[in-house]
Coordinates of C-alpha atoms and ligand atoms in Angstrom, one line a residue:
Chain A
X116 CA -16.0 31.7 -12.5
X117 CA -17.4 29.4 -9.8
X118 CA -15.2 27.5 -7.5
X119 CA -17.2 24.1 -6.3
X120 CA -15.5 22.5 -3.2
X121 CA -15.0 18.7 -3.9
X122 CA -13.3 17.2 -0.8
X123 CA -12.7 13.6 -2.2
X124 CA -10.0 11.5 -2.1
X125 CA -8.6 11.1 -5.5
X126 CA -8.0 7.5 -5.1
X127 CA -11.8 7.2 -4.3
X128 CA -12.7 4.9 -6.8
X129 CA -10.0 2.8 -5.8
X130 CA -11.2 2.7 -2.0
X131 CA -14.8 1.9 -2.8
X132 CA -13.5 -1.3 -4.9
X133 CA -11.3 -2.0 -1.7
X134 CA -13.9 -1.7 0.6
X135 CA -16.4 -4.3 -1.3
X136 CA -13.2 -6.7 -1.6
X137 CA -13.0 -6.4 2.1
X138 CA -16.6 -6.8 2.7
X139 CA -16.1 -10.2 0.4
X140 CA -13.2 -11.4 2.2
X141 CA -15.2 -11.2 5.7
X142 CA -18.2 -12.7 4.4
X143 CA -16.0 -15.8 3.2
X144 CA -13.7 -15.8 6.2
X145 CA -10.9 -15.3 3.7
X146 CA -7.6 -13.6 5.1
X147 CA -6.2 -11.6 2.6
X148 CA -2.3 -10.6 3.1
X149 CA -0.8 -7.8 0.7
X150 CA 3.1 -8.8 0.4
X151 CA 5.2 -5.4 -0.3
X152 CA 9.0 -4.9 -1.4
X153 CA 11.7 -3.6 -3.3
X154 CA 12.4 -6.0 -6.3
X155 CA 14.6 -8.7 -5.3
X156 CA 13.9 -8.6 -1.4
X157 CA 12.5 -12.2 -1.8
X158 CA 8.6 -12.3 -1.7
X159 CA 8.7 -15.2 -4.2
X160 CA 11.1 -17.0 -2.2
X161 CA 9.3 -16.6 1.1
X162 CA 6.3 -17.6 -0.9
X163 CA 7.7 -20.6 -2.2
X164 CA 8.9 -21.6 1.3
X165 CA 5.7 -20.6 2.9
X166 CA 3.2 -23.1 0.4
X167 CA 5.8 -25.8 0.8
X168 CA 4.9 -25.6 4.6
X169 CA 1.2 -26.1 3.9
X170 CA -0.7 -29.6 3.9
X171 CA -2.2 -30.2 0.4
X172 CA -5.8 -30.0 1.8
X173 CA -5.1 -26.4 3.2
X174 CA -7.0 -23.8 1.4
X175 CA -4.3 -21.1 0.5
X176 CA -3.9 -19.3 -2.7
X177 CA -1.8 -16.4 -4.5
X178 CA -2.2 -13.6 -6.6
X179 CA 1.4 -12.5 -8.1
X180 CA 1.5 -9.3 -9.8
X181 CA 4.5 -8.4 -12.1
X182 CA 5.1 -5.8 -14.7
X183 CA 5.4 -8.4 -17.6
X184 CA 6.5 -11.6 -17.1
X185 CA 4.6 -14.6 -15.4
X186 CA 7.6 -16.3 -14.0
X187 CA 6.8 -15.9 -10.4
X188 CA 3.3 -17.5 -11.0
X189 CA 5.1 -20.7 -12.8
X190 CA 7.5 -20.8 -9.7
X191 CA 4.8 -20.7 -6.9
X192 CA 2.2 -22.9 -9.0
X193 CA 4.9 -25.9 -8.3
X194 CA 3.5 -26.1 -4.8
X195 CA -0.2 -27.1 -6.0
X196 CA -2.3 -24.6 -4.9
X197 CA -4.3 -21.9 -6.9
X198 CA -1.7 -19.1 -8.4
X199 CA -2.7 -16.7 -10.5
X200 CA -0.6 -14.0 -12.3
X201 CA -1.5 -10.4 -12.7
X202 CA 0.5 -9.1 -15.6
X203 CA 0.2 -5.4 -15.1
X204 CA 1.8 -4.2 -18.4
X205 CA 4.1 -1.8 -17.0
X206 CA 2.0 -0.1 -14.2
X207 CA 4.2 -0.3 -11.1
X208 CA 1.5 -1.3 -8.3
X209 CA -1.9 -3.5 -8.0
X210 CA -5.1 -2.2 -7.6
X211 CA -8.5 -2.8 -6.5
X212 CA -9.8 -3.5 -10.0
X213 CA -7.2 -5.8 -10.8
X214 CA -7.7 -8.0 -7.6
X215 CA -11.4 -8.2 -8.3
X216 CA -11.1 -9.2 -11.8
X217 CA -8.7 -11.9 -11.0
X218 CA -11.1 -13.2 -8.0
X219 CA -13.8 -13.5 -10.6
X220 CA -12.0 -16.8 -11.8
X221 CA -12.1 -18.2 -8.5
X222 CA -14.4 -18.6 -5.5
X223 CA -13.7 -17.3 -2.3
X224 CA -15.4 -20.2 -0.4
X225 CA -12.6 -22.1 -1.3
X226 CA -9.6 -19.9 -0.1
X227 CA -8.9 -19.2 3.7
X228 CA -5.7 -17.8 2.9
X229 CA -4.9 -15.2 0.0
X230 CA -1.4 -13.8 -0.5
X231 CA -1.0 -11.0 -2.6
X232 CA 2.4 -10.5 -4.0
X233 CA 2.4 -7.0 -4.7
X234 CA 4.5 -5.5 -8.2
X235 CA 8.2 -4.8 -6.6
X236 CA 8.2 -1.3 -5.6
X237 CA 8.2 0.3 -2.3
X238 CA 6.4 3.5 -3.5
X239 CA 3.2 3.2 -5.7
X240 CA 1.7 0.1 -3.8
X241 CA 1.5 1.9 -0.7
X242 CA -1.6 4.1 -2.4
X243 CA -3.5 1.3 -3.2
X244 CA -5.8 -0.3 -0.8
X245 CA -6.6 -4.1 -2.1
X246 CA -9.0 -4.7 0.6
X247 CA -6.5 -6.6 2.4
X248 CA -6.5 -7.3 6.2
X249 CA -2.7 -6.1 6.5
X250 CA 0.0 -5.0 4.3
X251 CA 3.5 -6.9 4.9
X252 CA 6.7 -5.3 3.9
X253 CA 10.0 -6.9 3.1
X254 CA 13.3 -5.5 3.4
X255 CA 16.4 -7.7 2.5
X256 CA 19.4 -7.0 4.4
X257 CA 21.2 -6.3 0.9
X258 CA 19.4 -2.9 0.8
X259 CA 19.8 0.1 2.9
X260 CA 18.9 0.2 6.6
X261 CA 17.5 3.9 5.8
X262 CA 15.0 2.3 3.5
X263 CA 12.2 2.9 6.1
X264 CA 13.0 6.6 6.6
X265 CA 12.9 6.9 2.5
X266 CA 9.9 5.2 1.9
X267 CA 7.9 5.9 5.2
X268 CA 4.5 5.6 3.9
X269 CA 4.4 1.7 3.2
X270 CA 6.3 1.3 6.3
X271 CA 3.8 3.4 8.4
X272 CA 1.1 1.3 6.7
X273 CA 2.3 -1.9 7.2
X274 CA 1.5 -4.2 10.1
X275 CA 4.6 -6.5 9.8
X276 CA 8.2 -5.8 8.8
X277 CA 9.7 -8.9 7.4
X278 CA 13.8 -8.4 7.3
X279 CA 15.1 -11.0 5.0
X280 CA 18.4 -12.6 3.9
X281 CA 19.7 -12.7 7.4
X282 CA 21.9 -15.2 6.3
X283 CA 24.0 -12.4 4.7
X284 CA 24.6 -10.3 7.3
X285 CA 27.9 -11.5 7.9
X286 CA 28.9 -10.2 4.4
X287 CA 26.9 -7.1 3.8
X288 CA 27.1 -3.7 5.7
X289 CA 23.6 -4.1 6.9
X290 CA 23.1 -2.5 10.4
X291 CA 20.1 -4.3 12.0
X292 CA 19.7 -2.4 15.1
X293 CA 19.4 1.0 13.0
X294 CA 17.0 -0.8 10.5
X295 CA 14.9 -1.7 13.4
X296 CA 15.2 1.8 14.9
X297 CA 14.2 3.2 11.7
X298 CA 11.3 1.2 11.2
X299 CA 10.0 2.2 14.6
X300 CA 10.6 5.7 14.0
X301 CA 8.1 5.6 11.4
X302 CA 5.6 3.1 12.8
X303 CA 6.2 2.6 16.5
X304 CA 3.8 -0.7 16.5
X305 CA 5.1 -2.6 13.8
X306 CA 5.9 -6.2 14.6
X307 CA 9.3 -7.1 13.1
X308 CA 10.3 -10.5 12.2
X309 CA 14.0 -11.8 11.1
X310 CA 14.3 -14.5 8.8
X311 CA 16.2 -16.7 5.8
X312 CA 14.8 -18.4 3.6
X313 CA 18.4 -20.1 2.9
X314 CA 18.9 -21.5 6.3
X315 CA 15.1 -21.6 7.4
X316 CA 15.9 -19.0 10.4
X317 CA 12.9 -17.5 11.5
X318 CA 10.5 -19.3 9.3
X319 CA 9.0 -21.1 11.9
X320 CA 8.0 -17.5 13.7
X321 CA 6.7 -16.5 10.2
X322 CA 4.3 -19.4 10.1
X323 CA 3.0 -19.0 13.8
X324 CA 2.6 -15.3 12.5
X325 CA 0.1 -16.4 10.3
X326 CA -1.8 -18.6 11.9
X327 CA -2.1 -16.0 14.8
X328 CA -3.4 -13.6 12.1
X329 CA -5.7 -15.9 10.9
X330 CA -7.1 -16.8 14.2
X331 CA -7.5 -13.0 15.3
X332 CA -9.2 -12.5 12.1
X333 CA -11.6 -15.1 12.2
X334 CA -12.6 -14.2 15.8
X335 CA -13.2 -11.2 14.9
X336 CA -15.4 -12.1 11.8
X337 CA -17.5 -14.5 14.2
X338 CA -17.7 -11.8 16.7
X339 CA -19.2 -9.5 14.0
X340 CA -21.7 -11.9 13.1
X341 CA -22.5 -12.8 16.7
Chain B
X124 CA 5.8 5.9 -12.0
X125 CA 2.4 5.4 -10.4
X126 CA 2.1 9.9 -10.4
X127 CA 0.8 8.9 -13.9
X128 CA -2.0 6.8 -12.4
X129 CA -2.8 9.3 -9.7
X130 CA -2.7 12.4 -12.3
X131 CA -5.4 10.0 -14.8
X132 CA -7.4 10.0 -11.1
X133 CA -7.0 13.5 -10.8
X134 CA -8.0 14.7 -14.5
X135 CA -11.0 12.2 -14.4
X136 CA -12.3 13.2 -11.5
X137 CA -12.0 16.8 -12.2
X138 CA -13.9 16.4 -15.2
X139 CA -16.4 14.4 -13.4
X140 CA -17.1 17.3 -10.8
X141 CA -16.9 19.8 -13.7
X142 CA -19.7 18.2 -15.5
X143 CA -22.1 19.0 -12.5
X144 CA -22.3 22.4 -14.0
X145 CA -23.7 21.7 -17.6
X146 CA -21.8 23.2 -20.1
X147 CA -18.9 24.7 -17.9
X148 CA -15.6 24.5 -18.6
X149 CA -12.8 23.4 -16.4
X150 CA -10.4 25.8 -15.5
X151 CA -8.6 24.9 -12.3
X152 CA -8.7 21.8 -10.0
X153 CA -7.0 22.0 -6.4
X154 CA -5.2 19.2 -5.1
X155 CA -3.8 18.5 -1.7
X156 CA -0.9 16.1 -1.4
X157 CA 0.4 15.1 1.8
X158 CA 4.0 14.3 2.6
X159 CA 3.0 10.6 3.6
X160 CA 1.1 10.0 0.4
X161 CA 4.1 8.6 -1.2
X162 CA 3.4 11.0 -4.2
X163 CA 6.2 13.0 -5.8
X164 CA 4.7 16.4 -6.5
X165 CA 7.1 17.1 -9.3
X166 CA 6.4 14.0 -10.9
X167 CA 2.8 14.4 -10.7
X168 CA 2.9 18.0 -12.0
X169 CA 5.0 16.6 -14.7
X170 CA 2.5 13.6 -15.6
X171 CA -0.6 16.4 -15.2
X172 CA 0.7 18.2 -17.9
X173 CA 2.1 15.4 -20.3
X174 CA -1.4 13.8 -20.0
X175 CA -3.4 17.1 -20.8
X176 CA -1.1 18.7 -23.2
X177 CA -2.7 19.4 -26.7
X178 CA -5.7 18.0 -25.3
X179 CA -9.1 20.2 -24.5
X180 CA -7.4 20.3 -20.6
X181 CA -4.5 21.7 -22.0
X182 CA -4.9 25.2 -20.1
X183 CA -6.2 23.7 -16.8
X184 CA -4.3 24.9 -13.9
X185 CA -3.5 22.5 -11.7
X186 CA -3.0 23.5 -8.1
X187 CA -0.9 21.5 -5.8
X188 CA -1.0 21.9 -2.0
X189 CA 1.8 19.9 -0.3
X190 CA 0.3 19.2 3.6
X191 CA 3.2 18.4 6.0
X192 CA 3.0 15.4 8.4
X193 CA 0.8 16.8 11.4
X194 CA 1.0 15.0 14.8
X195 CA -1.3 15.3 17.6
X196 CA 0.1 15.7 21.2
X197 CA -1.3 12.9 23.7
X198 CA -0.7 15.4 26.7
X199 CA -1.9 18.6 25.7
X200 CA -3.7 18.1 22.3
X201 CA -1.6 20.7 20.6
X202 CA -1.3 19.5 16.8
X203 CA 2.0 20.3 15.4
X204 CA 4.1 20.0 12.2
X205 CA 6.8 17.4 12.5
X206 CA 9.5 16.6 10.1
X207 CA 11.1 14.1 11.8
X208 CA 8.9 10.8 13.2
X209 CA 9.8 11.5 17.0
X210 CA 9.8 15.2 16.8
X211 CA 8.7 16.1 20.5
X212 CA 5.5 18.2 20.9
X213 CA 6.0 21.9 20.2
X214 CA 4.0 23.0 23.0
X215 CA 4.6 21.1 25.9
X216 CA 7.7 18.7 24.8
X217 CA 5.9 15.3 25.3
X218 CA 7.0 12.8 23.3
X219 CA 4.0 11.0 23.2
X220 CA 1.9 12.1 19.9
X221 CA 0.0 10.3 17.1
X222 CA -0.3 10.8 13.3
X223 CA -3.5 13.2 12.2
X224 CA -2.1 14.4 9.0
X225 CA 0.2 14.0 6.2
X226 CA -1.6 11.5 4.2
X227 CA -4.1 13.4 2.0
X228 CA -4.3 12.6 -1.5
X229 CA -7.5 14.9 -2.1
X230 CA -9.1 16.6 -5.0
X231 CA -10.1 19.7 -2.7
X232 CA -11.8 21.8 -5.2
X233 CA -12.5 22.5 -9.0
X234 CA -13.1 25.9 -10.4
X235 CA -15.2 26.0 -13.5
X236 CA -16.3 29.1 -16.2
X237 CA -19.8 29.0 -16.7
X238 CA -21.5 29.1 -20.0
Ligands
ZN77 ZN1 2.0 19.0 23.9

């Protein structure tokens, strides 16, 4: 018997692809954001509101992942920006290869801001790097405020937590302060936004946050090239 | 259940590593799973068994080592296991520490039988 030490990441193949995607995003100055949440937390609705707020000449695109259907892509395509559905056929997350394949159909030269809407799931997507600039996790007030403690990995890896459907707060037992505290326990530096697509509350902050991220990313890319 | 995808990656990686010793037979694969890796070890074990049953890898032994979340104290440098997110340092009691371990999803080793 021979023991061969390996010491490799199990998902090293995905990480290799993610690193090459990250290089490509950097080269083209594309800001890529990976949106993750449980099913029904409002990722598609938030993206609809977001796309609706861009001017037609802005260079925005969306890759949306789903287990089976193409409904999300249809909803998002109405805003006139390029949208592609990645149907995973039962796989509960998007991986680097799926993103690479989808991008074969687009030129990153024409995309400044790329949203990836991951499959509705708080567990699996957290293990797969897609070369994104940042992961953004959504949590709706119709879920439990203990979700950050139950699924620490995704909250620890996300730079921004968006608490959605806050217009429903009077009708649900969700404890906002506890949710924020739980998220901060897992990830002390996490940025937190509260918003409601129904009333528009928080959407302005969300847009500001997007443009700030885009600016920071551009500055970093320019500094690296200089 | 993404444990199936991860199990697939483990099996493939194990076979690739074993193939470096020509003609050898894979007998054991050592894996390290961190508490924050987002992997359910029971589900992973189940997936590994389900995927290898009835194949040539049927009797490969998959050894899963769970790795707890570890923080390093910013005041005294002690590395300590922490179950909660805000445990104070086990040596000096300081409450400022940073995550240094617990995200492992590693293939640690393979054991092969040589021809
Ligand atoms: Zn200490």
